[in-house]
Coordinates of C-alpha atoms in Angstrom, one line a residue:
Chain A
X1 CA -36.4 20.8 6.3
X2 CA -35.5 17.7 4.4
X3 CA -33.6 17.3 1.3
X4 CA -33.4 14.4 -1.0
X5 CA -30.4 12.5 -1.2
X6 CA -29.3 12.2 -4.8
X7 CA -28.8 8.7 -6.6
X8 CA -25.0 9.5 -6.9
X9 CA -25.0 10.0 -3.1
X10 CA -26.6 6.6 -2.5
X11 CA -24.0 5.0 -4.4
X12 CA -21.3 6.7 -2.1
X13 CA -23.1 5.6 1.0
X14 CA -23.5 2.0 -0.5
X15 CA -20.1 1.7 -1.3
X16 CA -19.1 3.1 2.3
X17 CA -21.4 0.7 3.8
X18 CA -19.5 -1.9 2.0
X19 CA -16.1 -1.3 3.2
X20 CA -17.6 -1.1 6.6
X21 CA -19.1 -4.6 6.2
X22 CA -16.2 -6.0 4.5
X23 CA -14.2 -4.8 7.2
X24 CA -16.3 -6.3 10.0
X25 CA -17.1 -9.4 8.2
X26 CA -13.5 -10.2 7.2
X27 CA -13.5 -13.3 9.1
X28 CA -16.7 -14.5 7.4
X29 CA -15.7 -13.1 3.8
X30 CA -12.1 -14.3 3.7
X31 CA -12.2 -18.1 2.4
X32 CA -8.2 -17.9 3.2
X33 CA -6.3 -17.3 6.4
X34 CA -4.4 -13.9 5.4
X35 CA -1.3 -15.0 7.2
X36 CA -0.7 -18.5 5.8
X37 CA 2.2 -18.6 3.5
X38 CA 2.8 -21.1 0.6
X39 CA 5.9 -20.9 -1.4
X40 CA 4.4 -23.4 -3.9
X41 CA 1.5 -20.5 -4.6
X42 CA 3.9 -17.5 -4.8
X43 CA 2.6 -14.7 -6.9
X44 CA -0.1 -16.3 -8.6
X45 CA -2.5 -14.2 -10.8
X46 CA -5.7 -13.1 -10.1
X47 CA -8.5 -16.2 -10.7
X48 CA -6.1 -18.9 -9.8
X49 CA -7.6 -22.4 -9.2
X50 CA -5.2 -24.8 -7.7
X51 CA -5.8 -27.8 -5.8
X52 CA -9.6 -27.2 -5.1
X53 CA -8.5 -23.7 -3.7
X54 CA -9.7 -20.4 -5.2
X55 CA -7.7 -17.1 -5.2
X56 CA -9.8 -14.6 -6.8
X57 CA -7.5 -11.7 -6.5
X58 CA -4.1 -13.9 -6.9
X59 CA -1.5 -14.3 -4.2
X60 CA 1.5 -12.1 -2.8
X61 CA 5.1 -13.0 -2.7
X62 CA 4.8 -15.1 0.2
X63 CA 2.0 -17.2 -1.2
X64 CA -0.9 -15.6 0.8
X65 CA -4.1 -14.9 -0.6
X66 CA -4.5 -11.3 -1.5
X67 CA -8.3 -11.1 -1.3
X68 CA -8.1 -12.0 2.3
X69 CA -5.2 -9.5 3.2
X70 CA -7.2 -6.7 1.6
X71 CA -10.2 -7.8 3.7
X72 CA -8.1 -7.5 6.8
X73 CA -6.4 -4.6 5.7
X74 CA -9.7 -2.8 5.2
X75 CA -10.4 -3.8 9.0
X76 CA -6.8 -2.1 10.0
X77 CA -7.4 1.1 7.7
X78 CA -10.9 1.8 9.1
X79 CA -10.0 0.9 12.7
X80 CA -6.8 3.1 12.8
X81 CA -8.9 6.0 11.1
X82 CA -11.8 5.8 13.3
X83 CA -9.6 5.7 16.6
X84 CA -7.2 8.1 15.7
X85 CA -10.0 10.6 14.5
X86 CA -11.9 9.7 17.8
X87 CA -8.4 10.7 19.8
X88 CA -8.1 13.9 17.9
X89 CA -11.7 14.7 17.9
X90 CA -11.9 14.7 21.9
X91 CA -8.5 16.1 22.6
X92 CA -9.0 19.2 20.0
X93 CA -12.6 19.8 21.1
X94 CA -11.9 20.0 24.7
X95 CA -9.1 22.5 24.2
X96 CA -11.1 24.4 21.8
X97 CA -14.1 24.5 24.2
X98 CA -11.8 25.6 27.2
X99 CA -10.2 28.3 25.0
X100 CA -13.5 29.5 23.6
X101 CA -15.3 29.6 27.2
X102 CA -12.3 31.1 29.1
X103 CA -10.7 33.3 26.4
X104 CA -7.8 35.7 27.8
X105 CA -4.6 33.8 28.6
X106 CA -6.0 30.2 28.4
X107 CA -7.1 31.0 24.7
X108 CA -3.7 32.8 23.9
X109 CA -1.9 29.7 25.4
X110 CA -3.9 26.8 23.7
X111 CA -4.3 28.8 20.0
X112 CA -0.7 29.6 20.0
X113 CA -0.1 25.9 20.5
X114 CA -2.4 25.2 17.8
X115 CA -0.6 27.5 15.5
X116 CA 3.0 25.8 16.4
X117 CA 1.6 22.3 15.8
X118 CA 0.2 23.4 12.7
X119 CA 3.6 24.7 11.6
X120 CA 4.7 21.0 11.4
X121 CA 3.8 19.3 8.6
X122 CA 1.8 16.2 10.2
X123 CA 3.0 13.4 8.0
X124 CA 6.8 14.4 9.1
X125 CA 5.7 14.6 12.6
X126 CA 4.0 11.2 12.7
X127 CA 7.2 10.0 10.6
X128 CA 9.5 11.1 13.1
X129 CA 7.2 10.2 16.3
X130 CA 6.6 6.6 15.2
X131 CA 10.1 6.2 14.4
X132 CA 11.1 7.2 17.7
X133 CA 8.8 5.3 19.5
X134 CA 9.0 2.1 17.5
X135 CA 6.0 0.4 15.6
X136 CA 2.8 -0.6 17.2
X137 CA -1.1 -0.5 16.8
X138 CA -1.6 1.9 19.7
X139 CA 1.3 3.9 19.1
X140 CA 0.0 4.5 15.8
X141 CA -3.3 5.7 16.6
X142 CA -2.2 7.9 19.4
X143 CA 0.6 9.2 17.3
X144 CA -2.0 10.0 14.4
X145 CA -4.6 11.4 17.0
X146 CA -2.1 13.4 18.7
X147 CA -1.0 15.1 15.6
X148 CA -3.9 16.1 14.2
X149 CA -6.0 17.7 16.7
X150 CA -5.4 21.4 16.0
X151 CA -8.1 21.7 13.3
X152 CA -10.7 20.8 15.8
X153 CA -9.6 23.0 18.2
X154 CA -9.5 25.9 15.6
X155 CA -13.4 25.2 14.8
X156 CA -14.3 24.4 18.2
X157 CA -12.9 27.9 19.4
X158 CA -14.5 29.8 16.7
X159 CA -17.7 28.2 17.4
X160 CA -17.8 28.5 21.0
X161 CA -17.0 32.0 20.9
X162 CA -19.9 32.8 18.7
X163 CA -22.3 30.4 20.7
X164 CA -21.2 31.8 24.1
X165 CA -22.7 35.1 23.4
X166 CA -26.3 33.8 22.2
X167 CA -28.9 34.6 24.9
X168 CA -29.9 31.0 25.8
X169 CA -26.7 30.6 27.0
X170 CA -26.5 33.7 29.2
X171 CA -29.9 32.6 30.6
X172 CA -28.5 29.1 31.5
X173 CA -25.7 30.7 33.1
X174 CA -27.9 32.8 35.3
X175 CA -30.2 30.0 36.1
X176 CA -26.9 28.5 37.7
X177 CA -25.8 26.2 35.4
X178 CA -22.0 25.1 35.8
X179 CA -19.5 25.3 33.6
X180 CA -18.9 22.1 32.4
X181 CA -22.8 21.4 32.0
X182 CA -23.0 24.5 29.9
X183 CA -19.9 23.5 27.7
X184 CA -21.4 19.8 27.4
X185 CA -24.9 20.2 27.5
X186 CA -25.7 23.4 25.7
X187 CA -22.7 24.3 23.7
X188 CA -21.1 21.3 22.5
X189 CA -24.3 20.1 20.5
X190 CA -24.6 23.2 19.0
X191 CA -21.2 23.1 17.6
X192 CA -21.2 19.5 16.7
X193 CA -22.0 20.1 13.1
X194 CA -19.1 21.9 11.9
X195 CA -16.9 19.5 14.0
X196 CA -18.2 16.4 12.4
X197 CA -17.4 18.0 9.0
X198 CA -13.8 18.4 10.0
X199 CA -13.9 14.8 11.4
X200 CA -15.2 13.4 8.3
X201 CA -12.6 15.0 6.0
X202 CA -9.9 13.9 8.6
X203 CA -11.1 10.6 8.5
X204 CA -10.1 10.4 4.8
X205 CA -6.6 12.0 5.7
X206 CA -6.0 9.4 8.4
X207 CA -6.9 6.7 6.0
X208 CA -4.2 7.9 3.7
X209 CA -1.7 8.6 6.7
X210 CA -2.2 5.2 7.8
X211 CA -1.5 3.6 4.4
X212 CA 1.5 5.8 3.8
X213 CA 3.2 5.1 7.1
X214 CA 2.6 1.5 6.4
X215 CA 3.9 2.0 3.1
X216 CA 7.2 3.6 4.5
X217 CA 7.2 0.6 6.9
X218 CA 6.3 2.7 9.8
X219 CA 2.7 1.5 10.3
X220 CA 0.9 -1.6 10.7
X221 CA 4.0 -4.2 10.9
X222 CA 4.3 -7.4 8.7
X223 CA 2.9 -10.0 8.9
X224 CA -0.4 -8.3 9.5
X225 CA -1.9 -6.7 6.5
X226 CA -2.7 -3.0 5.7
X227 CA -3.2 -1.9 2.3
X228 CA -0.1 0.5 2.4
X229 CA 2.4 -2.5 3.4
X230 CA 0.9 -4.8 0.6
X231 CA 1.6 -2.2 -1.9
X232 CA 5.2 -1.8 -0.3
X233 CA 5.7 -5.2 -0.7
X234 CA 4.2 -5.5 -4.0
X235 CA 6.4 -2.5 -5.6
X236 CA 9.3 -4.9 -5.9
X237 CA 7.3 -6.9 -8.1
X238 CA 5.2 -4.5 -10.1
X239 CA 6.4 -5.6 -13.5
X240 CA 5.4 -9.2 -13.0
X241 CA 2.4 -9.1 -10.3
X242 CA 0.5 -6.0 -11.1
X243 CA -2.2 -7.1 -8.8
X244 CA -0.3 -6.6 -5.6
X245 CA -0.3 -2.9 -6.1
X246 CA -3.6 -2.3 -8.4
X247 CA -6.2 -4.0 -6.1
X248 CA -5.1 -2.5 -2.5
X249 CA -4.6 0.8 -4.1
X250 CA -8.0 0.8 -5.9
X251 CA -9.6 0.1 -2.7
X252 CA -7.7 2.7 -1.1
X253 CA -8.5 5.2 -3.8
X254 CA -12.3 4.4 -3.7
X255 CA -12.6 4.6 -0.2
X256 CA -11.0 8.1 0.1
X257 CA -12.8 9.1 -2.7
X258 CA -16.1 7.9 -0.9
X259 CA -14.9 9.7 2.2
X260 CA -14.1 13.0 0.7
X261 CA -17.5 13.1 -1.4
X262 CA -19.3 12.3 1.8
X263 CA -17.5 15.0 3.7
X264 CA -18.4 17.7 0.9
X265 CA -22.2 16.6 1.1
X266 CA -22.0 16.6 4.7
X267 CA -20.6 20.3 4.7
X268 CA -23.1 21.6 2.0
X269 CA -25.7 20.3 4.6
X270 CA -23.9 21.6 7.9
X271 CA -23.2 25.0 6.3
X272 CA -24.9 27.9 8.3
X273 CA -25.5 29.6 5.3
X274 CA -27.6 26.9 3.6
X275 CA -29.4 26.1 6.8
X276 CA -30.6 29.7 7.4
X277 CA -30.0 32.1 10.6
X278 CA -31.2 31.0 13.9
Chain B
X1 CA 2.2 48.3 7.9
X2 CA 5.2 48.3 10.0
X3 CA 3.1 47.0 13.1
X4 CA 1.6 44.3 11.2
X5 CA 5.1 43.3 9.8
X6 CA 6.8 43.3 13.1
X7 CA 3.6 41.3 14.5
X8 CA 3.8 38.6 11.5
X9 CA 7.5 38.5 12.4
X10 CA 7.1 38.0 15.9
X11 CA 4.5 35.1 15.4
X12 CA 6.9 33.5 13.0
X13 CA 9.7 33.4 15.4
X14 CA 7.2 32.1 18.1
X15 CA 6.3 29.3 15.9
X16 CA 9.9 28.4 15.0
X17 CA 10.6 28.4 18.8
X18 CA 7.6 25.8 19.5
X19 CA 8.4 23.5 16.5
X20 CA 12.0 23.2 17.9
X21 CA 10.5 22.6 21.4
X22 CA 8.3 20.2 20.1
X23 CA 10.7 18.1 18.2
X24 CA 13.0 18.3 21.1
X25 CA 10.3 16.5 23.2
X26 CA 9.4 14.2 20.5
X27 CA 13.0 13.0 20.3
X28 CA 13.2 12.3 23.9
X29 CA 9.7 10.3 23.9
X30 CA 11.4 7.1 24.0
X31 CA 13.2 7.9 27.2
X32 CA 16.8 7.5 26.1
X33 CA 17.6 9.5 22.7
X34 CA 21.1 7.7 22.9
X35 CA 19.5 4.4 21.8
X36 CA 18.4 6.4 18.3
X37 CA 21.9 7.3 17.4
X38 CA 23.9 4.2 18.0
X39 CA 24.2 1.9 15.2
X40 CA 22.7 -1.6 15.7
X41 CA 24.5 -4.2 18.0
X42 CA 26.7 -1.2 19.9
X43 CA 27.7 -2.7 23.7
X44 CA 26.2 -1.2 26.7
X45 CA 29.7 0.3 27.6
X46 CA 29.7 2.3 24.1
X47 CA 25.9 3.3 24.6
X48 CA 26.8 4.7 28.2
X49 CA 29.9 6.3 27.0
X50 CA 28.0 7.9 24.0
X51 CA 25.3 9.0 26.5
X52 CA 28.0 10.9 28.5
X53 CA 29.6 12.3 25.3
X54 CA 26.3 13.6 23.8
X55 CA 25.1 15.1 27.4
X56 CA 22.1 13.0 27.4
X57 CA 22.7 12.1 31.2
X58 CA 22.3 15.9 31.8
X59 CA 19.2 17.4 33.6
X60 CA 16.5 17.9 30.8
X61 CA 16.6 21.6 31.1
X62 CA 20.4 21.9 30.5
X63 CA 20.1 19.6 27.5
X64 CA 17.1 21.8 26.2
X65 CA 19.5 25.1 26.5
X66 CA 22.2 23.4 24.9
X67 CA 20.1 22.1 22.1
X68 CA 18.8 25.7 21.5
X69 CA 22.2 27.2 21.5
X70 CA 23.5 24.6 19.0
X71 CA 20.9 25.2 16.7
X72 CA 21.2 28.9 16.9
X73 CA 24.7 28.4 15.7
X74 CA 23.2 26.2 13.0
X75 CA 24.8 23.2 14.4
X76 CA 22.8 20.4 13.9
X77 CA 25.1 17.8 15.2
X78 CA 27.0 15.1 13.7
X79 CA 26.0 11.6 12.3
X80 CA 27.4 8.9 14.2
X81 CA 26.3 6.7 11.3
X82 CA 27.8 8.4 8.6
X83 CA 30.6 10.3 10.8
X84 CA 29.9 13.4 9.2
X85 CA 28.2 16.9 9.9
X86 CA 24.5 16.5 9.7
X87 CA 23.9 19.8 8.1
X88 CA 25.9 18.8 5.2
X89 CA 24.1 15.6 4.9
X90 CA 21.2 17.4 4.3
X91 CA 22.3 20.3 2.4
X92 CA 23.6 17.8 -0.4
X93 CA 19.9 16.4 -0.6
X94 CA 18.1 19.7 -0.5
X95 CA 18.3 20.8 -4.3
X96 CA 16.9 17.5 -5.5
X97 CA 13.7 18.0 -3.2
X98 CA 13.5 21.7 -4.2
X99 CA 13.5 20.5 -7.9
X100 CA 10.9 18.2 -7.3
X101 CA 8.7 20.5 -5.3
X102 CA 8.9 22.9 -8.1
X103 CA 8.0 20.8 -10.7
X104 CA 5.2 19.5 -8.9
X105 CA 4.3 23.2 -8.1
X106 CA 4.6 23.8 -11.9
X107 CA 2.1 20.9 -12.4
X108 CA -0.1 21.9 -10.1
X109 CA -0.3 25.6 -11.3
X110 CA -0.4 24.7 -14.8
X111 CA -3.6 22.4 -14.7
X112 CA -5.0 23.4 -11.5
X113 CA -5.5 27.3 -12.2
X114 CA -7.0 26.8 -15.7
X115 CA -9.3 24.0 -14.4
X116 CA -10.4 26.3 -11.7
X117 CA -11.3 29.2 -14.0
X118 CA -13.0 26.9 -16.5
X119 CA -14.9 25.8 -13.4
X120 CA -16.2 28.9 -12.6
X121 CA -17.1 30.2 -15.8
X122 CA -18.9 27.2 -17.2
X123 CA -20.4 26.8 -13.9
X124 CA -23.1 23.9 -14.1
X125 CA -22.3 22.7 -17.6
X126 CA -20.8 19.1 -18.6
X127 CA -17.2 21.3 -18.3
X128 CA -17.6 21.6 -14.6
X129 CA -18.7 18.4 -13.9
X130 CA -15.7 16.7 -15.7
X131 CA -13.2 19.0 -14.1
X132 CA -14.9 18.5 -10.8
X133 CA -14.4 14.7 -11.3
X134 CA -10.8 15.2 -12.1
X135 CA -10.4 17.2 -8.8
X136 CA -11.9 14.9 -6.9
X137 CA -9.7 12.1 -7.7
X138 CA -6.6 14.2 -7.8
X139 CA -7.9 15.0 -4.1
X140 CA -8.1 11.1 -3.3
X141 CA -5.2 9.5 -5.0
X142 CA -2.6 8.2 -2.8
X143 CA 0.7 9.4 -4.3
X144 CA 2.4 5.9 -3.8
X145 CA -0.3 4.2 -5.7
X146 CA -0.5 6.8 -8.6
X147 CA 3.4 6.7 -8.7
X148 CA 3.6 2.8 -8.7
X149 CA 0.9 2.9 -11.5
X150 CA 2.8 5.4 -13.5
X151 CA 6.0 3.6 -12.9
X152 CA 4.0 0.5 -14.4
X153 CA 2.4 2.0 -17.4
X154 CA 4.9 4.7 -18.9
X155 CA 8.0 3.0 -17.4
X156 CA 7.9 -0.5 -17.6
X157 CA 4.8 -1.2 -20.5
X158 CA 5.5 2.1 -22.6
X159 CA 9.2 2.6 -21.7
X160 CA 8.7 6.2 -22.1
X161 CA 10.2 7.5 -18.9
X162 CA 12.8 6.3 -16.4
X163 CA 11.4 4.4 -13.3
X164 CA 13.5 5.7 -10.7
X165 CA 16.6 7.8 -9.9
X166 CA 17.5 11.3 -10.9
X167 CA 19.7 11.0 -13.9
X168 CA 18.0 13.4 -16.4
X169 CA 15.0 15.8 -16.7
X170 CA 12.8 13.1 -17.6
X171 CA 13.2 11.4 -14.3
X172 CA 11.4 14.4 -12.7
X173 CA 8.2 13.9 -14.9
X174 CA 6.6 11.2 -13.0
X175 CA 7.4 12.3 -9.3
X176 CA 6.6 15.7 -10.1
X177 CA 3.0 14.6 -11.5
X178 CA 2.3 12.1 -8.4
X179 CA 3.2 14.5 -5.9
X180 CA 1.6 17.9 -7.5
X181 CA -2.1 15.9 -8.0
X182 CA -3.3 16.9 -4.4
X183 CA -1.9 20.5 -4.9
X184 CA -3.6 20.6 -8.2
X185 CA -6.9 20.0 -6.7
X186 CA -6.6 22.6 -4.1
X187 CA -5.6 25.2 -6.7
X188 CA -8.5 24.2 -8.8
X189 CA -11.0 24.5 -5.8
X190 CA -9.6 27.8 -4.6
X191 CA -9.4 29.4 -8.3
X192 CA -13.1 28.2 -9.1
X193 CA -14.3 29.7 -5.6
X194 CA -12.3 32.6 -5.9
X195 CA -13.7 33.5 -9.6
X196 CA -17.0 32.6 -8.9
X197 CA -16.8 35.2 -5.7
X198 CA -15.3 37.7 -8.3
X199 CA -18.1 37.1 -11.1
X200 CA -20.9 38.0 -8.7
X201 CA -19.5 41.3 -8.2
X202 CA -20.9 44.5 -9.5
X203 CA -18.1 45.7 -11.4
X204 CA -18.2 42.5 -13.7
X205 CA -21.9 43.3 -14.3
X206 CA -20.5 46.8 -15.2
X207 CA -18.2 45.8 -17.7
X208 CA -20.5 43.2 -19.2
X209 CA -22.8 46.2 -19.4
X210 CA -20.3 48.3 -21.2
X211 CA -20.3 45.6 -23.9
X212 CA -17.3 43.6 -23.0
X213 CA -17.5 39.9 -23.5
X214 CA -17.9 37.4 -20.7
X215 CA -14.3 36.2 -21.3
X216 CA -13.1 39.5 -21.9
X217 CA -14.3 40.4 -18.5
X218 CA -12.8 37.3 -16.9
X219 CA -9.4 38.1 -18.7
X220 CA -9.3 41.9 -17.9
X221 CA -10.9 42.3 -14.5
X222 CA -11.6 39.1 -12.7
X223 CA -8.5 37.5 -12.8
X224 CA -6.8 39.9 -11.1
X225 CA -8.6 40.3 -8.2
X226 CA -9.3 36.3 -8.1
X227 CA -5.6 35.8 -8.0
X228 CA -5.1 37.2 -4.6
X229 CA -6.1 34.2 -2.3
X230 CA -4.7 31.8 -5.0
X231 CA -1.2 33.3 -4.7
X232 CA -1.0 33.0 -0.9
X233 CA -2.2 29.4 -1.3
X234 CA 0.7 28.9 -3.5
X235 CA 3.0 29.8 -1.0
X236 CA 1.5 27.8 1.6
X237 CA 1.4 24.9 -0.7
X238 CA 5.3 24.7 -1.3
X239 CA 5.5 23.6 2.4
X240 CA 2.9 20.7 1.6
X241 CA 4.7 19.6 -1.3
X242 CA 8.2 19.2 0.9
X243 CA 6.4 17.2 3.4
X244 CA 4.6 15.1 0.7
X245 CA 8.2 14.5 -0.9
X246 CA 8.9 11.9 2.0
X247 CA 6.6 9.2 0.3
X248 CA 7.0 10.2 -3.3
X249 CA 10.7 10.3 -3.1
X250 CA 10.6 6.6 -1.6
X251 CA 8.4 5.6 -4.6
X252 CA 10.6 6.7 -7.2
X253 CA 14.0 6.6 -5.6
X254 CA 14.4 10.3 -5.9
X255 CA 17.6 11.4 -3.7
X256 CA 15.8 14.3 -1.9
X257 CA 15.5 15.0 1.8
X258 CA 12.4 12.9 1.9
X259 CA 14.1 9.5 0.9
X260 CA 16.8 10.7 3.2
X261 CA 14.8 10.9 6.2
X262 CA 13.4 7.6 5.7
X263 CA 16.6 5.8 4.8
X264 CA 18.1 7.4 8.2
X265 CA 15.2 6.0 10.1
X266 CA 16.2 2.5 8.9
X267 CA 20.0 3.4 9.6
X268 CA 18.9 4.7 12.9
X269 CA 20.5 8.3 12.2
X270 CA 18.1 10.1 13.9
X271 CA 19.7 13.5 14.2
X272 CA 19.6 13.5 10.3
X273 CA 15.7 12.8 10.5
X274 CA 15.5 15.5 13.0
X275 CA 17.3 17.9 10.8
X276 CA 15.1 17.3 7.7
X277 CA 11.8 17.8 10.2
X278 CA 13.3 20.8 11.3
X279 CA 14.2 22.1 8.1
X280 CA 10.9 21.6 6.3
X281 CA 8.9 23.1 9.2
X282 CA 11.0 26.4 9.1
X283 CA 10.5 26.5 5.4
X284 CA 6.8 26.0 5.9
X285 CA 6.8 28.6 8.6
X286 CA 8.8 31.1 6.3
X287 CA 6.3 30.3 3.7
X288 CA 3.4 31.1 5.7
X289 CA 5.0 34.5 6.6
X290 CA 5.8 35.2 2.8
X291 CA 2.1 34.1 1.9
X292 CA 0.9 36.8 4.3
X293 CA 3.4 39.6 3.4
X294 CA 2.5 39.1 -0.4
X295 CA -1.3 39.2 0.6
X296 CA -0.8 42.7 2.3
X297 CA 1.7 43.7 -0.6
X298 CA -0.9 42.7 -3.4
X299 CA -4.1 43.6 -1.6
X300 CA -4.2 47.3 -0.3
X301 CA -7.4 46.4 1.7
X302 CA -5.6 44.4 4.3
X303 CA -3.1 47.0 4.8
X304 CA -5.8 49.7 5.7
X305 CA -7.8 47.4 7.9
X306 CA -5.0 46.5 10.3

């Protein structure tokens, strides 16, 4: 059954593709080195032309080109979000599959752990963990990934419980299919839809988390650009240099908005009620 | 009912215990928690002496039992940076965060619930589309961006509101709006779904058949039933607001526990950070429990089912 994609949705998809292209092609699009400082070019407004060089979005407090920093910031943002979502998706789904398949004590233990993780506000746990471990790209990804897996476990668990009782699973089991093969080849593909919906909404959240942690000085470390850290530095100059806050923030807002709209759209498509039974 | 209550209390206790355990291990992830507690520039001898004094050279299990024992007596330790009990340092800041969270909750309820009702009642109209756009925006706005933009516009440009600090009630307006935006969206979405659910029921058709106007049917019958899920969300959202305060308080220099946590990380005063995380998590669990109890109290169907 096919459904047409509305023009609004095409726009969202185009914007999302634009962000991905900007992030991947940051090296090609940026006309300046995002790390190169120049004391003579501090806090120049958007559209500045100087010495034959143009600064479309202006410069920051250290005279670095804002456009280049935003492009490389997009890369940091999407990379951290994609990697941390992958970590939590794999960890959360594995635990959910195990709990749903073995049930009994395994399920009780795993699901109690899930409940406990969900009782610590994720942003606080991430702040504490990053602060204890110290900054670092991989640490950031692991901390975000390992604080946000429980939602996948809940969904994977509930879905596995449902799917595991279906006749085709029983049939495969009786045909001698091993448990790992059953879980990965027969159950996982059938519960992937709802998991992708969770992953999409988590993706938007991870982008916000990365930006928030970087804003607090706990994420991507200077001099490397992140939208959060650009805004954090721009906060001191907000009255003199609005562009340092407005541009990276607008990118962040539009990106998260697109991800959220895409997530809602995906959910409506995957929703079993709209797909019909069986 | 009593069985249900006891069960929920038991779950909450297990969750508290779990939170304490997770935080205990997170604090030890770096290998040596002593290093998190000493001011910058301490000598190796000082660190070793402190490690012994704080008991970090004991076996992990002994440390764990001592940690639980201290917390059971509400002893959160002493800040080595400020030379004062951690409990006092955190307690001083709690009223500010509570005021901020309540302000945000007020914003969220005041805008979110009427918007949700309007979206359900005027389903498929321009009203719903316009409100849906606002709700979506509220959901995607990073608080540190909306916060700084508000400071720029209302504080710097118009000069209507103070840009930072907590000197008057006016200082609370912008932080509360920034923090409340996300929760507002959650309320609007939940209220919309809840009201739509109720609108499709037979009693609404019956009320309309008796000659009640659509508005009267909503006002007299639907809202009461639709309120049930919304009340429980409200309790849960308080926990989220406390956690979200970490960023908003930093933006507005609001002297609550969120700002305290970030300042304490910079000052390497991790016992204070630990206390803030524990406090917010326990409040969160308590709110969860409260939400469940409120749910059972308001909706007799829940009580009968269990």
